[in-house]
PDB file of C-alpha atoms in Angstrom:
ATOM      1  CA  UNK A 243    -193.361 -22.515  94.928  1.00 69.00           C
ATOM      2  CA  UNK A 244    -191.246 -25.743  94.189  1.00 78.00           C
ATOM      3  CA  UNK A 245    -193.143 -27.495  91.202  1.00 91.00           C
ATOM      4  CA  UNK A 246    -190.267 -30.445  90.947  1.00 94.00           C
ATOM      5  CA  UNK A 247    -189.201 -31.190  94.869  1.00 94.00           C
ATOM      6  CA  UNK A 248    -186.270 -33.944  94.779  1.00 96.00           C
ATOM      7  CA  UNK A 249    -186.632 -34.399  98.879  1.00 92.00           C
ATOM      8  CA  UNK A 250    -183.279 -36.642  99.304  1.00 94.00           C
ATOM      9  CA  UNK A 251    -179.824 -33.939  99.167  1.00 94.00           C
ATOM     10  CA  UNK A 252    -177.819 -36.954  99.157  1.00 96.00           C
ATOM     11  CA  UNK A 253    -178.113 -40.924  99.058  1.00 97.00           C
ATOM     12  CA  UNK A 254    -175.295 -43.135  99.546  1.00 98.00           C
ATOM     13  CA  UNK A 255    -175.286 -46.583  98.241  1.00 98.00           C
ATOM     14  CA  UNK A 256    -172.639 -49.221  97.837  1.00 97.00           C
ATOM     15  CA  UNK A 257    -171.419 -50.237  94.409  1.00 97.00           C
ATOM     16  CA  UNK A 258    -173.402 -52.953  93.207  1.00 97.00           C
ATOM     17  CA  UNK A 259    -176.465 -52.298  94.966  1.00 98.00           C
ATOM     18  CA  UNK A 260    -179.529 -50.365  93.696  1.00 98.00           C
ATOM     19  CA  UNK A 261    -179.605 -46.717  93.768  1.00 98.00           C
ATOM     20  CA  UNK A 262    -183.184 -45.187  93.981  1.00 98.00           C
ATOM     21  CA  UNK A 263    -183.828 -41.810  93.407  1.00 98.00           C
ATOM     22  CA  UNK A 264    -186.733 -39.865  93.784  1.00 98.00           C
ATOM     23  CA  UNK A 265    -188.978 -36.775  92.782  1.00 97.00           C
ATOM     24  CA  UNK A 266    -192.559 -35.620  93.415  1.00 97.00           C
ATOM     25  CA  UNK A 267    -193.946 -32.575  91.223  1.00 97.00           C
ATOM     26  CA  UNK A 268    -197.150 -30.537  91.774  1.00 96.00           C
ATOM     27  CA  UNK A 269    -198.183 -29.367  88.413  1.00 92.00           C
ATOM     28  CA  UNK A 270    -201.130 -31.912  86.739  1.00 93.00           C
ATOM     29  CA  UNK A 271    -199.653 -30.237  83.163  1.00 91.00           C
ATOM     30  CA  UNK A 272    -196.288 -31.139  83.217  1.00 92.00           C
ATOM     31  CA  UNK A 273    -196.406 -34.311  80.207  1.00 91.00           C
ATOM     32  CA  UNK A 274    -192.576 -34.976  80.005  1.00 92.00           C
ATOM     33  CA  UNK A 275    -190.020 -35.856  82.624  1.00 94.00           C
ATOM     34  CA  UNK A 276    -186.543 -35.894  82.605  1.00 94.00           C
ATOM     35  CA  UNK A 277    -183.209 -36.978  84.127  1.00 97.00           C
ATOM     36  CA  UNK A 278    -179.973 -35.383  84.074  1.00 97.00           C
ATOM     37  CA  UNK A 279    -176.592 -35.809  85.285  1.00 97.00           C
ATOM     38  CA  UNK A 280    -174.099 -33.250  86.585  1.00 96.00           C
ATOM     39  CA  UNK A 281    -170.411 -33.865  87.595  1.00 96.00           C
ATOM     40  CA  UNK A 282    -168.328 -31.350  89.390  1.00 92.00           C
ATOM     41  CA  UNK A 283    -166.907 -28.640  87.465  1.00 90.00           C
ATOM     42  CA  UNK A 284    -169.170 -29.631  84.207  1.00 94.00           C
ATOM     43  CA  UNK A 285    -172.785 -29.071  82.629  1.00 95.00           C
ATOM     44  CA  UNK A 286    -175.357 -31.274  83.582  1.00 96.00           C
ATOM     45  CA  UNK A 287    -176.073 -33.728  80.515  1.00 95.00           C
ATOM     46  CA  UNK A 288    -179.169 -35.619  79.666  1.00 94.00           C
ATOM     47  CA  UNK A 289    -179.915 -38.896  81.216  1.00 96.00           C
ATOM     48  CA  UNK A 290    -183.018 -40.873  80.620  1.00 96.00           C
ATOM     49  CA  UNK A 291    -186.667 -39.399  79.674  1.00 94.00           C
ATOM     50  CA  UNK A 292    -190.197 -40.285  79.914  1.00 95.00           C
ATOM     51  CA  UNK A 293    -193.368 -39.127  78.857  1.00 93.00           C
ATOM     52  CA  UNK A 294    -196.602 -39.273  80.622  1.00 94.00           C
ATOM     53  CA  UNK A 295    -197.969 -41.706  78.222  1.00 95.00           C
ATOM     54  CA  UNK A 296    -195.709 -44.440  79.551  1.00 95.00           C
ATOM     55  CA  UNK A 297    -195.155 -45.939  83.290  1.00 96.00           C
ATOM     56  CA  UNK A 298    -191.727 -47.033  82.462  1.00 97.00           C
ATOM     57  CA  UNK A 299    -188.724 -46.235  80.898  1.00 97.00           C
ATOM     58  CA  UNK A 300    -185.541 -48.263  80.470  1.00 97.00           C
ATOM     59  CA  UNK A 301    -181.895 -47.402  78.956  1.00 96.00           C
ATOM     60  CA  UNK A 302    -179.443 -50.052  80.118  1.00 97.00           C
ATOM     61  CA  UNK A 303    -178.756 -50.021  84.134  1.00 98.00           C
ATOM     62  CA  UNK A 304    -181.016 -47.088  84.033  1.00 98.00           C
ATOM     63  CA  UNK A 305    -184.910 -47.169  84.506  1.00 98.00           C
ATOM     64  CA  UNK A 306    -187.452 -44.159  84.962  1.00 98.00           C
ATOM     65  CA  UNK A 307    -190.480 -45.173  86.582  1.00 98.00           C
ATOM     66  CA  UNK A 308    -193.447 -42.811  86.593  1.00 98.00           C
ATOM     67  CA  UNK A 309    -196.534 -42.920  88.725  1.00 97.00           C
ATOM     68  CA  UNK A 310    -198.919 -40.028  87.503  1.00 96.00           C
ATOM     69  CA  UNK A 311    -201.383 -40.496  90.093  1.00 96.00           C
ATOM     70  CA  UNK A 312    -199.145 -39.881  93.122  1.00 97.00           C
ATOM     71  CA  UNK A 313    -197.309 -37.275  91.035  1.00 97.00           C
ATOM     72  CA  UNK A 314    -194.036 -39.221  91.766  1.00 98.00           C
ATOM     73  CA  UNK A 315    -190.634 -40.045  89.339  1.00 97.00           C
ATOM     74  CA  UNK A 316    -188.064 -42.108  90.756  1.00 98.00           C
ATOM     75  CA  UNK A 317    -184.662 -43.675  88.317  1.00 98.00           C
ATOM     76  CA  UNK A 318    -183.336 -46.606  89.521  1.00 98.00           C
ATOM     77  CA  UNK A 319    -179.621 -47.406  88.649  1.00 98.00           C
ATOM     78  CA  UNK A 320    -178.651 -51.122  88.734  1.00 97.00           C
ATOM     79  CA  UNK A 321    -176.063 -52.510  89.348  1.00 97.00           C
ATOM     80  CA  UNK A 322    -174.694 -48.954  90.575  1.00 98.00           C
ATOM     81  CA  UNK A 323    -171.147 -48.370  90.008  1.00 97.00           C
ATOM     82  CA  UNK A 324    -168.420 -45.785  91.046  1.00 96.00           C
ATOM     83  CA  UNK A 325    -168.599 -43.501  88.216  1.00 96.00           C
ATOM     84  CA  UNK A 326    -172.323 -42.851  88.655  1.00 98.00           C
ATOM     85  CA  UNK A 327    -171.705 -40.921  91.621  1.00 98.00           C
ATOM     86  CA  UNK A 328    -172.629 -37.470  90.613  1.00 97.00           C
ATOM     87  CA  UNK A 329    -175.757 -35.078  91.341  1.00 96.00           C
ATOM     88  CA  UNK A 330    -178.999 -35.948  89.691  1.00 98.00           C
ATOM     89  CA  UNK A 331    -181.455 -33.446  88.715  1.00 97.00           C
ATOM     90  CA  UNK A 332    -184.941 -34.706  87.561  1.00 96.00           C
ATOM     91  CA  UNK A 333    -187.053 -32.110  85.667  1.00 94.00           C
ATOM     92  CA  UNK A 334    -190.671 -31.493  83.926  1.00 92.00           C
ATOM     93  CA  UNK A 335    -192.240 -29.554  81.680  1.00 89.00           C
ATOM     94  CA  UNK A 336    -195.243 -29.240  79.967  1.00 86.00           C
ATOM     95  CA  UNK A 337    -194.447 -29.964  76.046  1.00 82.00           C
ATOM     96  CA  UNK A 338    -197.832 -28.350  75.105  1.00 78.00           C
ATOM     97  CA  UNK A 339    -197.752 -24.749  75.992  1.00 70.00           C
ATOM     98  CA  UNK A 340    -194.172 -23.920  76.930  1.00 62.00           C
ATOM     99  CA  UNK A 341    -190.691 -24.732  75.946  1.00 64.00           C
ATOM    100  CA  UNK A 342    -189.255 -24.217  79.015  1.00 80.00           C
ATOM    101  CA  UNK A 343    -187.979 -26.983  81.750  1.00 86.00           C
ATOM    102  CA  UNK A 344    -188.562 -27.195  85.605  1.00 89.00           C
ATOM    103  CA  UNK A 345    -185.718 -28.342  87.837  1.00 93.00           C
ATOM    104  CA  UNK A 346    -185.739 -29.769  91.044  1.00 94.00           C
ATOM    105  CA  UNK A 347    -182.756 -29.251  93.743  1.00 94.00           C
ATOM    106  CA  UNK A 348    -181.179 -32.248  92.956  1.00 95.00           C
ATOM    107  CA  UNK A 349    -179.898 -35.454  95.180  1.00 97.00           C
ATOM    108  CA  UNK A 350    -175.600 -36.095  95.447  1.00 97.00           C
ATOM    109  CA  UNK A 351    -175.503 -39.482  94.662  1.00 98.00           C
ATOM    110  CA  UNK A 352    -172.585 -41.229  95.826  1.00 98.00           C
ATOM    111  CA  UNK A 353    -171.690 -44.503  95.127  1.00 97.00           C
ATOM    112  CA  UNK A 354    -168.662 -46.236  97.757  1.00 96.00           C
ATOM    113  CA  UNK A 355    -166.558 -49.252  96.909  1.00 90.00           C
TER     114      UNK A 355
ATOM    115  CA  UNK B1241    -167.129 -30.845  68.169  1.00 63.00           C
ATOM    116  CA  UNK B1242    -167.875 -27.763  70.391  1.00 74.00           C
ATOM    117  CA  UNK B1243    -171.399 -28.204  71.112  1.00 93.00           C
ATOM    118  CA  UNK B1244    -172.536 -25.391  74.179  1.00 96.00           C
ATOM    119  CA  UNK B1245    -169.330 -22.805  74.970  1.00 97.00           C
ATOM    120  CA  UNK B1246    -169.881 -20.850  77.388  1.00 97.00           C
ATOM    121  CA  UNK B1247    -167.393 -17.791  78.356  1.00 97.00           C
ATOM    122  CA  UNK B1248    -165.588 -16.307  80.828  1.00 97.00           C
ATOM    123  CA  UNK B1249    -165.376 -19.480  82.731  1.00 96.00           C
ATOM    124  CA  UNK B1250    -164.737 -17.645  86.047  1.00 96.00           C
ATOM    125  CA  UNK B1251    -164.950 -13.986  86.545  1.00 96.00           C
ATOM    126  CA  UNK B1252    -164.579 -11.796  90.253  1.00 97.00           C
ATOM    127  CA  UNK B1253    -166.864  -8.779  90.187  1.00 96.00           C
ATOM    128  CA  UNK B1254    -167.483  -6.139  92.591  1.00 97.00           C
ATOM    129  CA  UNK B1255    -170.723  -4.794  93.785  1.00 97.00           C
ATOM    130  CA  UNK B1256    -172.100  -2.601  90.953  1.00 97.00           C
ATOM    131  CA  UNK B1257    -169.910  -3.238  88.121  1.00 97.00           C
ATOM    132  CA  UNK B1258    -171.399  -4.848  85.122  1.00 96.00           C
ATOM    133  CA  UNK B1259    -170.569  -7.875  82.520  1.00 96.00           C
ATOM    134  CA  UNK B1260    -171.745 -10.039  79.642  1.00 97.00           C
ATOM    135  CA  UNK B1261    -171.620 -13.638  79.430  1.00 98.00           C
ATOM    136  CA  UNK B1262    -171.653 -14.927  76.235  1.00 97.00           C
ATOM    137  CA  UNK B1263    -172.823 -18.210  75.233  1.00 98.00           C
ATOM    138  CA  UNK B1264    -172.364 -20.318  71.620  1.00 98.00           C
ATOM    139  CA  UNK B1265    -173.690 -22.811  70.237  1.00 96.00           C
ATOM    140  CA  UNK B1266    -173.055 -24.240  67.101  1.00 95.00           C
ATOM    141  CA  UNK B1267    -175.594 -27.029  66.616  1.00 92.00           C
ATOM    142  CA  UNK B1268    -178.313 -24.709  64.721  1.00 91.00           C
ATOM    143  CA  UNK B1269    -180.423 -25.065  67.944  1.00 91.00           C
ATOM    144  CA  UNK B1270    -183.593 -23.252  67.895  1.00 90.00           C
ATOM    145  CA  UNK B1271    -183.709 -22.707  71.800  1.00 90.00           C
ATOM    146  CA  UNK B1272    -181.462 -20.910  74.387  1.00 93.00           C
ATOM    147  CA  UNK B1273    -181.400 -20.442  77.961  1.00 94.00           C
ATOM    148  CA  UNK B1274    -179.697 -19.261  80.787  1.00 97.00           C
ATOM    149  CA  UNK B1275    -179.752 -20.732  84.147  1.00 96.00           C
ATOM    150  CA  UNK B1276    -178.347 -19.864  87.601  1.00 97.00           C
ATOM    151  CA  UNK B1277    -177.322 -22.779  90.039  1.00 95.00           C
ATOM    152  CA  UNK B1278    -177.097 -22.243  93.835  1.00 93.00           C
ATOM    153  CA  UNK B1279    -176.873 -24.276  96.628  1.00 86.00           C
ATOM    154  CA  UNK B1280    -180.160 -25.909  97.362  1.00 84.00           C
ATOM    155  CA  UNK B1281    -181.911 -24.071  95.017  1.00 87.00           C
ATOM    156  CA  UNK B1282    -181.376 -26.512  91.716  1.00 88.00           C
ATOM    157  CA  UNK B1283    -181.755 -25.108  88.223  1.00 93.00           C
ATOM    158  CA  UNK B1284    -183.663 -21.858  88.045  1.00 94.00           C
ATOM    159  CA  UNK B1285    -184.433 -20.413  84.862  1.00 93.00           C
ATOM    160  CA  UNK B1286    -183.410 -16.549  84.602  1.00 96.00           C
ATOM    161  CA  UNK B1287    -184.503 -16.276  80.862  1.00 95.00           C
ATOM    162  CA  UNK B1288    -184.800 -18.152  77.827  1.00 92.00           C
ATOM    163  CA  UNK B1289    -185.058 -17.602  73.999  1.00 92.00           C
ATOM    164  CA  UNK B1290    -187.543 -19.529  71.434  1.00 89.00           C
ATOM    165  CA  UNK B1291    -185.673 -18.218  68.276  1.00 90.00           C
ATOM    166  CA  UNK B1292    -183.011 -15.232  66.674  1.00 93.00           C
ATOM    167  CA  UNK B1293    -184.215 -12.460  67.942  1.00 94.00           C
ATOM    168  CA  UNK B1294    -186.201 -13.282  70.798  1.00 93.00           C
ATOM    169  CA  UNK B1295    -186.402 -13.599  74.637  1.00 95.00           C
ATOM    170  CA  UNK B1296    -188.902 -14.116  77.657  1.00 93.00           C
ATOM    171  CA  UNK B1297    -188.254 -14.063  81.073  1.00 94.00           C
ATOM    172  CA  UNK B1298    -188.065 -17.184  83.448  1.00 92.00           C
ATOM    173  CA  UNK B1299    -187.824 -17.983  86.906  1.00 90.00           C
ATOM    174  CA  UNK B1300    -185.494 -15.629  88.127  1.00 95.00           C
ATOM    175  CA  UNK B1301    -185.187 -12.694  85.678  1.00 96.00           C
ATOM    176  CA  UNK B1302    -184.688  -9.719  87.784  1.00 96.00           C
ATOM    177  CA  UNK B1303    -181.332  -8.167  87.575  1.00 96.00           C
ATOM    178  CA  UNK B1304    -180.382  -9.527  84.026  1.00 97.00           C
ATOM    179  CA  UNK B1305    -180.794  -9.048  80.700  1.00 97.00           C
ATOM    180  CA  UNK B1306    -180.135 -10.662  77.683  1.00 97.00           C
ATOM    181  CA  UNK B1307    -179.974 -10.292  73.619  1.00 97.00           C
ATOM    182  CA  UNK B1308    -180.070 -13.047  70.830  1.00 97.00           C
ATOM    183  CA  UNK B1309    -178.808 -11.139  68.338  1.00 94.00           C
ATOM    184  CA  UNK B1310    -177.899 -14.544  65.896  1.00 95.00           C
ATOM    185  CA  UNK B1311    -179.260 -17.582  66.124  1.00 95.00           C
ATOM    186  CA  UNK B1312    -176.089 -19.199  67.622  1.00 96.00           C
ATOM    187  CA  UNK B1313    -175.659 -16.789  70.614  1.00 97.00           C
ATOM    188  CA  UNK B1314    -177.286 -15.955  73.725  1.00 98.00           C
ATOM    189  CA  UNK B1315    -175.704 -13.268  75.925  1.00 98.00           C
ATOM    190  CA  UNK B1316    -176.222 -12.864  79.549  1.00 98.00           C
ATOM    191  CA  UNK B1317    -175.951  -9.410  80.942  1.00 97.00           C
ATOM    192  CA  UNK B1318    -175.749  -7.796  83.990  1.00 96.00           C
ATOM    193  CA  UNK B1319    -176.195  -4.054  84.390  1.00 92.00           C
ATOM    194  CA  UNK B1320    -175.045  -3.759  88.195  1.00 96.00           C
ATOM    195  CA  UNK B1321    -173.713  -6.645  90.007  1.00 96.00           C
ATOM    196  CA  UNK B1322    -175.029  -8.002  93.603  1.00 97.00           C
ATOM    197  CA  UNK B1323    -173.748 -10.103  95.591  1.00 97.00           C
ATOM    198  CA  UNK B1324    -177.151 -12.291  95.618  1.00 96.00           C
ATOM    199  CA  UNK B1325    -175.640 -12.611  91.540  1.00 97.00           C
ATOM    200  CA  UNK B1326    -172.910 -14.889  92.979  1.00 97.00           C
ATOM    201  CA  UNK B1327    -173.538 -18.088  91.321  1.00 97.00           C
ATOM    202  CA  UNK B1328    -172.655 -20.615  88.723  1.00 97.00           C
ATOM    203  CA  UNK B1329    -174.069 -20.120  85.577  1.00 98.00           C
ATOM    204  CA  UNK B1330    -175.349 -22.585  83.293  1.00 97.00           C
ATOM    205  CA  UNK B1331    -176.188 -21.962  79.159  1.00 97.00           C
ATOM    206  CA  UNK B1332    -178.087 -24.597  77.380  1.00 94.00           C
ATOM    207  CA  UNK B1333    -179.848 -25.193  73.992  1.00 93.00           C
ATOM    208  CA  UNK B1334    -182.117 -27.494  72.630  1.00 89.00           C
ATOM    209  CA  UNK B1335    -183.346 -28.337  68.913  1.00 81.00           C
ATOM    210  CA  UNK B1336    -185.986 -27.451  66.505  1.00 54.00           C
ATOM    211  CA  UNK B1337    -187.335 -30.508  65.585  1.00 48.00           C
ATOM    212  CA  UNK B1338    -189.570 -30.519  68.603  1.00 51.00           C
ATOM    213  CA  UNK B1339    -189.823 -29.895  71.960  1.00 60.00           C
ATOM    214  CA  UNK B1340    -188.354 -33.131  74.330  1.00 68.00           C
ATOM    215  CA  UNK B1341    -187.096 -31.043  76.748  1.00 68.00           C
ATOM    216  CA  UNK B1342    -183.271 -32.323  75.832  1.00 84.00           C
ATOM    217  CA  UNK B1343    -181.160 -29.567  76.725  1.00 90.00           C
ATOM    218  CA  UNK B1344    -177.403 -29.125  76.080  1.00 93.00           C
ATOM    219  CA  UNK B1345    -175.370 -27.574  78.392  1.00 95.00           C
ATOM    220  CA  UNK B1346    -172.184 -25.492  78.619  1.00 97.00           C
ATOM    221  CA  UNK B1347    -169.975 -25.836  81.385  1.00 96.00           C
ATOM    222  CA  UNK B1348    -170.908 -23.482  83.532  1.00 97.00           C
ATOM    223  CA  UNK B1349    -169.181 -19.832  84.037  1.00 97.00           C
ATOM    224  CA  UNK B1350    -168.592 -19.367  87.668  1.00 97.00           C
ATOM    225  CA  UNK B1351    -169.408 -15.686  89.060  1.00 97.00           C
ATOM    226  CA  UNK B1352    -168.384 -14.404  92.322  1.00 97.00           C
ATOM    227  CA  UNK B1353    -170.065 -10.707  93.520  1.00 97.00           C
ATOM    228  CA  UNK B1354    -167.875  -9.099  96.121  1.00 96.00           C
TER     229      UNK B1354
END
């Protein structure tokens, strides 16, 4: 059973415009949710984090927005530029009882000139 | 300014033979993991480690297993390759001050089953 569902395989935006990405998660316990970034041919690397204490987070072009009642992250990346175009992988865990992160399938963002 | 190393980066195996992957960190990170990546599928946790000397089992343990004999390594094993074991592999670590979820991550080792 997929607790972290990212339903979008790939979006395709032009540079400059918004790039909205999503993910929905099914487990009520999960208290922290992450972003993280993966190129080809390297290790994904840590984006932009929120906890479930906070609606919104913001780090530059990047902004996590979380809405615990419909269970639903999205990041927004604004103004989006070439080099963001990667695969995004949000995931969630719950910080309380384990120390262990869930994935989702991640979304191929790619951003065109 | 090493961070997560992960080795081999590529390896070919054939159906039944067996390997280690070994993984290194040298950031004094508490936590260790191993993940598998496949097409579709995400990041799926095959098993994880809390501390020297310690291991539990994740998502997707079946078919591995693993030893953290120091604190700064975390070794993958598999006793009999499959070809369902065909996948990139991902190491990762995280720190002791805390659990934010932050992992580090090697750059994967690539593993083909024939």
């Amino acid at each position: 059973d997929q607790q972290v569902k990212q339903n979008s395989p790939s979006l395709s935006v032009q540079e400059g415009r918004i790039s909205i990405l999503n993910c929905d998660y099914t487990n009520s316990m999960f208290d922290y949710f992450l972003w993280y970034k993966k190129y080809p041919a390297e290790g994904p690397t840590f984006l932009i984090s929120i906890s479930s204490i906070k609606d919104k987070n913001e780090d530059g072009r990047f902004t996590v927005f979380l809405n615990k009642s419909a269970k639903h992250l999205s990041l927004h990346i604004v103004p989006s530029q070439p080099g963001d175009s990667a695969v995004y992988f949000c995931a969630a865990v719950n910080t309380g009882t384990a120390s262990k992160l869930t994935f989702g399938t991640g979304t191929r963002l790619q951003v065109t000139l | 300014n090493a961070g997560v190393t992960q080795t081999p980066k590529f390896r070919v195996l054939k159906t039944g033979q067996s390997m280690t992957l070994l993984c290194a960190q040298d950031m004094n990170h508490e936590y260790m993991y191993w993940y598998r990546q496949d097409p579709g599928m995400g990041l799926r946790l095959i098993h994880y480690s809390v501390g020297e000397g310690t291991t539990a089992k994740g998502e997707v343990p079946d078919g591995y297993n693993v030893s953290r004999l120091k604190k700064q390594n975390f070794l993958l094993g598999l006793e009999s390759a499959a070809p369902s074991q065909t996948s990139v592999y991902f190491c990762a670590s995280s720190g002791a001050s805390g659990y934010t979820g932050e992992l580090f991550f090697g750059e994967g080792s690539r593993l083909t089953v024939l």
